[in-house]
Coordinates of C-alpha atoms and ligand atoms in Angstrom, one line a residue:
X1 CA -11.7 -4.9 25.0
X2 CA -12.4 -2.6 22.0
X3 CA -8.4 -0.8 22.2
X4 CA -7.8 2.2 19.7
X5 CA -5.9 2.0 16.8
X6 CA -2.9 3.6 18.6
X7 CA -2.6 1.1 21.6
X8 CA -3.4 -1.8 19.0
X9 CA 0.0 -0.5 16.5
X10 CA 1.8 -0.6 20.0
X11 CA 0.6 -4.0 21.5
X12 CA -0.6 -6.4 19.6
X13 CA 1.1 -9.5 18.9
X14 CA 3.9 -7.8 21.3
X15 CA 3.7 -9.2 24.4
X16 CA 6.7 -8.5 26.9
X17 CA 9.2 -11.6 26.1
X18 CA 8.4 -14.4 28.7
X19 CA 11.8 -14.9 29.3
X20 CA 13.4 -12.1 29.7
X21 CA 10.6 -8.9 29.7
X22 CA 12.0 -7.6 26.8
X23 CA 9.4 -5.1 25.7
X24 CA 9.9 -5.2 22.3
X25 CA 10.0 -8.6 20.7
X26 CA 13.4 -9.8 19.9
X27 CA 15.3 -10.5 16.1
X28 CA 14.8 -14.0 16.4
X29 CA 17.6 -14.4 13.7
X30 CA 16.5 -18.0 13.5
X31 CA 16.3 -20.3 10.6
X32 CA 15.0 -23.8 13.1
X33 CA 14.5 -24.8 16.2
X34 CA 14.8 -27.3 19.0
X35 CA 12.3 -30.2 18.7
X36 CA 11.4 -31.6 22.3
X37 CA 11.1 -35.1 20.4
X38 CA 10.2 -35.9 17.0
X39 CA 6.9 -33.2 16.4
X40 CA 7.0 -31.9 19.9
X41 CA 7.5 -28.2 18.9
X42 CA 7.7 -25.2 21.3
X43 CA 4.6 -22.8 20.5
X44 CA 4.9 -24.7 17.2
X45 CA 7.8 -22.9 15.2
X46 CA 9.8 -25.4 12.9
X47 CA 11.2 -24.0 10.8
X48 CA 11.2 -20.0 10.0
X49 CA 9.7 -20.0 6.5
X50 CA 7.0 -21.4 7.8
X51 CA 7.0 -19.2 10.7
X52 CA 9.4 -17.1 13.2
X53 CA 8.4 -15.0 16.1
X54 CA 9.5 -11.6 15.0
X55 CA 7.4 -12.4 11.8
X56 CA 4.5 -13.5 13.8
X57 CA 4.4 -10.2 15.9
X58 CA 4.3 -7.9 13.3
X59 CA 1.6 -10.8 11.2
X60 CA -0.8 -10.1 14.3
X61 CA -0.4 -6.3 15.2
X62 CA -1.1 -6.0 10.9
X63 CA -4.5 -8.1 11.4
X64 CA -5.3 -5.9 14.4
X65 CA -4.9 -2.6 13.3
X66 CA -6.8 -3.7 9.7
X67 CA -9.0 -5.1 12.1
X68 CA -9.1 -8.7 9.9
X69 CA -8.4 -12.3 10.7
X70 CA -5.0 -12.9 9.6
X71 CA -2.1 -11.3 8.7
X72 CA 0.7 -11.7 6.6
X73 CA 4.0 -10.8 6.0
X74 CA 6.1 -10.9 2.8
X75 CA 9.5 -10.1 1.3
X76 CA 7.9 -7.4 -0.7
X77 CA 4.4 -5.5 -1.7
X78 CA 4.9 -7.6 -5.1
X79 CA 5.2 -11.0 -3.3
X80 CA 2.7 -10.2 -1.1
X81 CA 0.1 -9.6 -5.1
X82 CA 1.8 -12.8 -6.2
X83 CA 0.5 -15.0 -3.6
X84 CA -2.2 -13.9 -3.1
X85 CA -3.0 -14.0 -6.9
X86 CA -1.6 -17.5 -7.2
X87 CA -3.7 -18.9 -4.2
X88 CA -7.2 -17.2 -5.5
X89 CA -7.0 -17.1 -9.5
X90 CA -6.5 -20.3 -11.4
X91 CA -6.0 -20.5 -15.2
X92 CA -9.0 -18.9 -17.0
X93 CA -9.8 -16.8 -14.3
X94 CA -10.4 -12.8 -15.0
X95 CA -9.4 -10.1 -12.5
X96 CA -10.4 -6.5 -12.6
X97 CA -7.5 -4.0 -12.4
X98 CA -8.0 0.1 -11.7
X99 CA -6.9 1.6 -15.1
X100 CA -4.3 3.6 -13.4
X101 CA -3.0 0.9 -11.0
X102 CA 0.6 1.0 -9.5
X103 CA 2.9 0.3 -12.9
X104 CA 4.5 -3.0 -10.4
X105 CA 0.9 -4.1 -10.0
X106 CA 0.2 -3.6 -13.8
X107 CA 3.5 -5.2 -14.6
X108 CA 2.5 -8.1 -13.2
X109 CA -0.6 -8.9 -14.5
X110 CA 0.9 -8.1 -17.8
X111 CA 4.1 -9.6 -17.9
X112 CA 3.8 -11.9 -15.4
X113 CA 0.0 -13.7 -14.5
X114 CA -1.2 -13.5 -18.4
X115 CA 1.1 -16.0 -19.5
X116 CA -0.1 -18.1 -16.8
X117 CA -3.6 -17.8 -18.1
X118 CA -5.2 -15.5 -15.7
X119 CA -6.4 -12.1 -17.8
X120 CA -7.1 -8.5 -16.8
X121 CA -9.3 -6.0 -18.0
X122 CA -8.6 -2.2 -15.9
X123 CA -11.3 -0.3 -15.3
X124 CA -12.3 3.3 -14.4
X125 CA -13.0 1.9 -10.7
X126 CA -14.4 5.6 -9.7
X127 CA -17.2 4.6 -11.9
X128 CA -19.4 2.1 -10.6
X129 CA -21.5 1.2 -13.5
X130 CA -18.6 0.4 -15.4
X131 CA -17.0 -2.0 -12.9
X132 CA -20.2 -3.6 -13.1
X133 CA -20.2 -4.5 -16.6
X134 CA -16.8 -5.3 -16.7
X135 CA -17.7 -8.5 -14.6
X136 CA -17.7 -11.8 -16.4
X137 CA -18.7 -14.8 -15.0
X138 CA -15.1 -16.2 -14.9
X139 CA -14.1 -12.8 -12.7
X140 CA -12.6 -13.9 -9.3
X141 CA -11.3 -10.7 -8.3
X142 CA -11.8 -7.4 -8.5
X143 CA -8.3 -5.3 -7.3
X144 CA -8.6 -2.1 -5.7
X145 CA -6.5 1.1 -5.2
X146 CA -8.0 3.8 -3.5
X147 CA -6.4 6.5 -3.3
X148 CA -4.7 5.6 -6.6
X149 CA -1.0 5.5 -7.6
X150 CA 0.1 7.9 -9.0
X151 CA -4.0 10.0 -9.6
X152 CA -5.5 9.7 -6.6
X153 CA -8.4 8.2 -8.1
X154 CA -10.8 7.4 -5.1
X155 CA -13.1 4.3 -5.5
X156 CA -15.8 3.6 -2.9
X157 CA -14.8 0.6 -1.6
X158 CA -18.4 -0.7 -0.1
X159 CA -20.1 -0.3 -3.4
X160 CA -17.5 -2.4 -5.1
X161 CA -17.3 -5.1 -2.6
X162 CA -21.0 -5.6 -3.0
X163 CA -20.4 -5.7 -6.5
X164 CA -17.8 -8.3 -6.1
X165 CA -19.8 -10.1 -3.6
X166 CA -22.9 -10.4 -5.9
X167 CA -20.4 -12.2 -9.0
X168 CA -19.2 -14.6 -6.4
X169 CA -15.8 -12.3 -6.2
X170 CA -13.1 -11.5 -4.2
X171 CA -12.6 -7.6 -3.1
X172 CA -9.1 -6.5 -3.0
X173 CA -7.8 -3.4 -1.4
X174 CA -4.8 -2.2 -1.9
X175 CA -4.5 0.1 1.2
X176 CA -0.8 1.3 0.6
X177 CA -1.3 4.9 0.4
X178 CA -4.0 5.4 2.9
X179 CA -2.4 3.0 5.6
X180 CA -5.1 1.5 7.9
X181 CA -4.6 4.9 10.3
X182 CA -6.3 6.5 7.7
X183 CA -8.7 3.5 6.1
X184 CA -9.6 0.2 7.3
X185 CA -11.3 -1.9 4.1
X186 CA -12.0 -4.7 5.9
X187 CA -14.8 -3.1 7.9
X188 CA -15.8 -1.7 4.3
X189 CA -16.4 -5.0 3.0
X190 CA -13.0 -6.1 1.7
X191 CA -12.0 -9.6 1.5
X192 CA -8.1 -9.1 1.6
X193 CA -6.0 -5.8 2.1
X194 CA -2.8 -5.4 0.6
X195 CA 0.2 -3.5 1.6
X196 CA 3.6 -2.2 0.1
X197 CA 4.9 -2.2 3.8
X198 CA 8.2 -0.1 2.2
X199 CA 5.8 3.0 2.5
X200 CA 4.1 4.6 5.1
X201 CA 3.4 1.3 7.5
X202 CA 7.5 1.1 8.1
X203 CA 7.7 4.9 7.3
X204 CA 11.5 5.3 6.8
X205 CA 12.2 4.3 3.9
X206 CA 14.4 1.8 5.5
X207 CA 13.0 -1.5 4.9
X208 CA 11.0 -3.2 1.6
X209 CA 8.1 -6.0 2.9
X210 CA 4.5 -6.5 1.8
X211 CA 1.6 -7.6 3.4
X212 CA -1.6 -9.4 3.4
X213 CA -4.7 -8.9 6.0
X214 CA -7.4 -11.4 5.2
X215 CA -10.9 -11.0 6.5
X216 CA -11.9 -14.4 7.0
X217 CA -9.6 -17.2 9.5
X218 CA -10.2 -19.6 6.1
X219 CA -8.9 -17.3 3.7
X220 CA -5.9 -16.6 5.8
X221 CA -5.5 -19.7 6.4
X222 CA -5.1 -20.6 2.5
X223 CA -2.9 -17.6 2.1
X224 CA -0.7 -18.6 5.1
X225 CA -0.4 -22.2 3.2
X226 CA 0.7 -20.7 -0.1
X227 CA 2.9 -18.1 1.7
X228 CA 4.8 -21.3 3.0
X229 CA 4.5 -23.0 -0.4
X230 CA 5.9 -20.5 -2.0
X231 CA 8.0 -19.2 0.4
X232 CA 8.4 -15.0 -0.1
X233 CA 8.1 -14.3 3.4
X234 CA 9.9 -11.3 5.4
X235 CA 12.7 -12.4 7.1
X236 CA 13.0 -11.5 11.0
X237 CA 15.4 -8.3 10.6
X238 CA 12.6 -6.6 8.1
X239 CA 9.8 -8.0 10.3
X240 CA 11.7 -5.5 13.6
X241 CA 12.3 -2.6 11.3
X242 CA 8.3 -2.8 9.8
X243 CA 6.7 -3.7 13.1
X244 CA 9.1 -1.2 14.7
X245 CA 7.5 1.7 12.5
X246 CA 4.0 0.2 12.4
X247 CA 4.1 1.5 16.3
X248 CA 4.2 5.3 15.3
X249 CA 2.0 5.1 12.0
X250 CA -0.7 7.4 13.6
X251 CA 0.7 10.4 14.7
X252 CA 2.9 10.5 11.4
X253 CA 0.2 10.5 9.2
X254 CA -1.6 13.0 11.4
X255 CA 1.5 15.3 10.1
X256 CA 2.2 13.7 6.6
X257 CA -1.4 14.9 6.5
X258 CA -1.2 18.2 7.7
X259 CA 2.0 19.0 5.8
X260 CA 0.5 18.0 2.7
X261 CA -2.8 20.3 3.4
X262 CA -0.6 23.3 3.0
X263 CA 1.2 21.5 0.1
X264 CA -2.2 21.7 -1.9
X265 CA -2.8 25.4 -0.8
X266 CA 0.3 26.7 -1.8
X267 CA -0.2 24.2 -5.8
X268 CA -3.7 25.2 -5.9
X269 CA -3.0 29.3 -6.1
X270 CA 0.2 29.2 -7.9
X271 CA -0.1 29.9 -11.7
X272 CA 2.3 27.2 -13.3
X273 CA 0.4 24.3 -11.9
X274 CA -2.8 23.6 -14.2
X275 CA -4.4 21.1 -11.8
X276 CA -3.8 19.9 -8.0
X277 CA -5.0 16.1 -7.4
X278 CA -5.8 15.6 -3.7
X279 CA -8.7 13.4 -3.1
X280 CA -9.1 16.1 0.3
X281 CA -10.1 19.0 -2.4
X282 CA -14.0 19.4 -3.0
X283 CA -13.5 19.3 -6.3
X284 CA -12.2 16.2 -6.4
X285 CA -14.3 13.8 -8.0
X286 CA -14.2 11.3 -5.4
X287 CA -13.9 13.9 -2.7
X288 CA -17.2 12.7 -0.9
X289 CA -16.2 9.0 -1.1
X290 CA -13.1 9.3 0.4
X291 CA -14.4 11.8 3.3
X292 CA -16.9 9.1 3.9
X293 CA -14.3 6.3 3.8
X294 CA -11.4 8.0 4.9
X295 CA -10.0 9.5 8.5
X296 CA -8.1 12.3 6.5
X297 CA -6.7 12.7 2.7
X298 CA -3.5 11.6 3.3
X299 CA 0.1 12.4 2.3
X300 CA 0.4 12.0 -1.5
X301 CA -0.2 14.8 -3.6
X302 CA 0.2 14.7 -7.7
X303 CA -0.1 18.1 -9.8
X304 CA 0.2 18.6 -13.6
X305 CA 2.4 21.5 -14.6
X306 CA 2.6 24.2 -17.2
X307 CA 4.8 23.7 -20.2
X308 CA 4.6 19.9 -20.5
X309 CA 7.1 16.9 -20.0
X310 CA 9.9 19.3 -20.0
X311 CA 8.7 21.4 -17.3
X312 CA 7.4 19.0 -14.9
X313 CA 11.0 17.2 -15.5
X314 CA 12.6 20.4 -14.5
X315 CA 10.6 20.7 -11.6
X316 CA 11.5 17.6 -10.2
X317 CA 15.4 18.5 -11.3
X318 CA 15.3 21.8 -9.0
X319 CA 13.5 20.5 -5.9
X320 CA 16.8 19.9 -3.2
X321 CA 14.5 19.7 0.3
X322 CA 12.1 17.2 -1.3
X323 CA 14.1 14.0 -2.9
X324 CA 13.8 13.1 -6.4
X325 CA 13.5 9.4 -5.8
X326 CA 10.9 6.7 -6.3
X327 CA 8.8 5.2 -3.5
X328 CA 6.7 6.9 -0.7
X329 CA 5.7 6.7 2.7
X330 CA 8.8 7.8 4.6
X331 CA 9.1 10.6 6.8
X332 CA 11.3 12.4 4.2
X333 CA 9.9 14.2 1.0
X334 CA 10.4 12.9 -2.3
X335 CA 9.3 14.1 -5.7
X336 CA 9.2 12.3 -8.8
X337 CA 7.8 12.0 -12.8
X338 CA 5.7 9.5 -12.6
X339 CA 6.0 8.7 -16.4
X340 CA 9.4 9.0 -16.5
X341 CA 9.9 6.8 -13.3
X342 CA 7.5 4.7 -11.4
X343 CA 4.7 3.8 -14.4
X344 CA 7.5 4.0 -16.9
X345 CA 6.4 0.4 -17.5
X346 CA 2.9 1.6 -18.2
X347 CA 3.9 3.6 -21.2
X348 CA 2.3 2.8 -24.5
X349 CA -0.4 0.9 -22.4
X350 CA -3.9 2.1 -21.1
X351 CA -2.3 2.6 -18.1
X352 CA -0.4 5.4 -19.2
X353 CA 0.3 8.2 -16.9
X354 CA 0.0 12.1 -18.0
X355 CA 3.7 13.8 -19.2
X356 CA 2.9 16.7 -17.3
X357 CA 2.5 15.1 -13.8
X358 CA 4.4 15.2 -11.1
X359 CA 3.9 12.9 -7.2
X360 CA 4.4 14.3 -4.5
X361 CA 5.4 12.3 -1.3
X362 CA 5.0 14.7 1.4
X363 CA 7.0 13.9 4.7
X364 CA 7.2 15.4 7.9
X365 CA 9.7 18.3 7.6
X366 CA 9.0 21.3 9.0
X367 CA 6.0 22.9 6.6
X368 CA 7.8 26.2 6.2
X369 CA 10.5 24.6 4.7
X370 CA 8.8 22.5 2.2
X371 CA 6.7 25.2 1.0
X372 CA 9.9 27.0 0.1
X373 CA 11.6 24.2 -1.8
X374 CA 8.2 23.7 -4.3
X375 CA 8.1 27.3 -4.7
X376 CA 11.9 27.7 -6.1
X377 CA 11.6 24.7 -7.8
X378 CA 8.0 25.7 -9.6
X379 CA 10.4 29.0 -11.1
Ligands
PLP1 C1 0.3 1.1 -4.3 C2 1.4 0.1 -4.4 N1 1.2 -1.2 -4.3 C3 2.2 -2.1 -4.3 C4 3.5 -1.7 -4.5 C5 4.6 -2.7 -4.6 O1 5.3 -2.8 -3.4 P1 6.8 -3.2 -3.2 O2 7.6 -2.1 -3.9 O3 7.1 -3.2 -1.7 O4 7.0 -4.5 -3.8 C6 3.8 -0.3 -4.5 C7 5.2 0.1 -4.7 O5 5.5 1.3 -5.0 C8 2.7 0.6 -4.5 O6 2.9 1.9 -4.6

């Protein structure tokens, strides 16, 4: 049966409990279980790094609403990257990164996976010529963001997996800001999606987990042996609290959506903001790619402001309805300075972020309201 994304975020993997009916699958706050003798195990759990129920349920409702083969769950976004790095790339290997990539994601190419012999070049991924002969032979991934963190770059994600595809590559989304309500990669020709579960899967800002959606049972299936191996996974509590706000994702990011619409009309007309990027404007450069790979824009909205470092600093300083924090995702508003915050660890490098910008994570607040805090805190 072909279900809709909605019925899929409420079912999958979440089966009444066969012992109880329980419709909503249990903390199994677990760590091993009973053996019916030596390697009879029940429905084959062990021992719960390897797996545990509650993990499992949100694993497969993650690979059914990316619509992939397998999915997987991990302590974090960054554990999730790290696996999945350190089962793909071996020494010498050469990955592609977006040239304004998450500054965690940067981080760990940088600080982390070159000393272990695996280099990086970013790119300009909205520019598909130049991915293109960034490619060496010893390339083994090429890492997408789209929309980008924190410039809403938009990067067609077809064109790049065929790119990817013809060097003998992987194609890696990371689909943390769209969520798969609003984009699905795999069905774009991604090998493995990625996710900073934190944000807008679990959706209140309750809860820090990662995961990974392969495309293919065999590439799971390696992933799921390194996830083991190296043993980052979500524990059972974070699994409930993720899988818990997986089961609403649509219908908030029908309204992170439509808050953040009137966000960009109010920033686009107001004369201390120089620039408005929202991959949902026309002018947008990737505007057609994303309305051809995308449901809506989404939720996150960056702007540049008048007057510099100092003024988008202020800005941040006088919002009160909106949050200054880091993060995204939840069904709260924050605001930030990306520079000063999130990619401070990209300063000095090519992945340096504009002084004047400030992100925008709009919630679901009433609109009014929101409007009203940006426009006291614009001056
Ligand atoms: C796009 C993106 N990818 C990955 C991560 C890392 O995820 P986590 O913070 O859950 O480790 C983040 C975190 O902000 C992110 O924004």
């Amino acid at each position: 049966m072909n279900e809709g994304f909605e019925t899929l975020a409420i079912h999958a993997g979440q089966e009444a409990d066969p012992h109880t009916g329980a419709v909503v699958p249990p903390i199994y706050a677990v760590s091993t279980y009973k053996q019916d003798g030596v390697g009879g195990l029940r429905s084959g759990y062990e021992y719960s790094r390897s797996a545990n129920p509650t993990r499992t349920a949100l694993e497969e409702c993650l690979a059914a609403v990316e619509g992939g083969a397998r999915g997987l769950a991990f302590a974090s976004g960054l554990a999730a990257e790290d696996t999945l790095l350190r089962t793909v790339c071996a020494p010498g290997d050469h990955v592609l990164i977006p040239d304004d990539a998450y500054g965690g994601t940067f981080r760990l190419f940088a600080k982390v996976l070159e000393r272990w012999g695996v280099s990086y070049d970013p790119v300009p991924l909205g520019d598909v010529d130049a991915v293109r002969a960034a490619v060496r032979p010893e390339t083994k991934v090429i890492w997408v963001e789209t929309p980008t963190n924190p410039l809403l770059g938009i990067a067609d994600i077809a064109a790049l997996a065929s790119i990817a595809h013809d060097a003998g590559a992987l194609l890696v989304v990371d689909n943390t800001f769209a969520s798969p309500y609003l984009q699905q990669p795999v069905a774009l020709g991604a090998d493995v999606v990625v996710h900073s579960t934190t944000k807008y899967v679990g959706g209140h800002s309750d809860v820090v987990g990662g995961a990974l959606v392969a495309a293919s049972a065999e590439l799971g299936e390696r992933l799921a042996y390194h996830q083991n191996a190296m043993g980052a996974v979500a524990g059972p509590f974070d699994a409930w609290l993720t899988l818990r706000g997986l089961k609403t994702l649509a219908v908030r990011m029908d309204r992170h959506c439509d808050n953040a619409e009137r966000v960009v009309e109010l920033l686009a007309s107001h004369p201390k903001v120089t620039q408005v990027l929202y991959p949902g404007l026309p002018e947008h450069p990737g505007h057609e790619v994303a309305a051809k790979q995308m449901r809506r824009f989404g939720g996150m909205v960056s702007f540049r402001v008048a007057g510099g470092e100092e003024a988008a600093v202020e800005v941040c300083n006088r919002a009160k309805l909106f949050t200054l924090g880091e993060s995204l995702g939840g069904v709260e508003s924050l605001i930030e300075h990306p520079g000063r915050m999130t990619h401070a660890s990209a300063a000095g490098s090519p992945l340096e972020v504009p002084a004047d910008l400030v992100r925008l994570s709009v919630g679901i607040e009433t609109v009014g309201d929101l409007l009203a805090d940006l426009s006291q805190a614009l001056g």
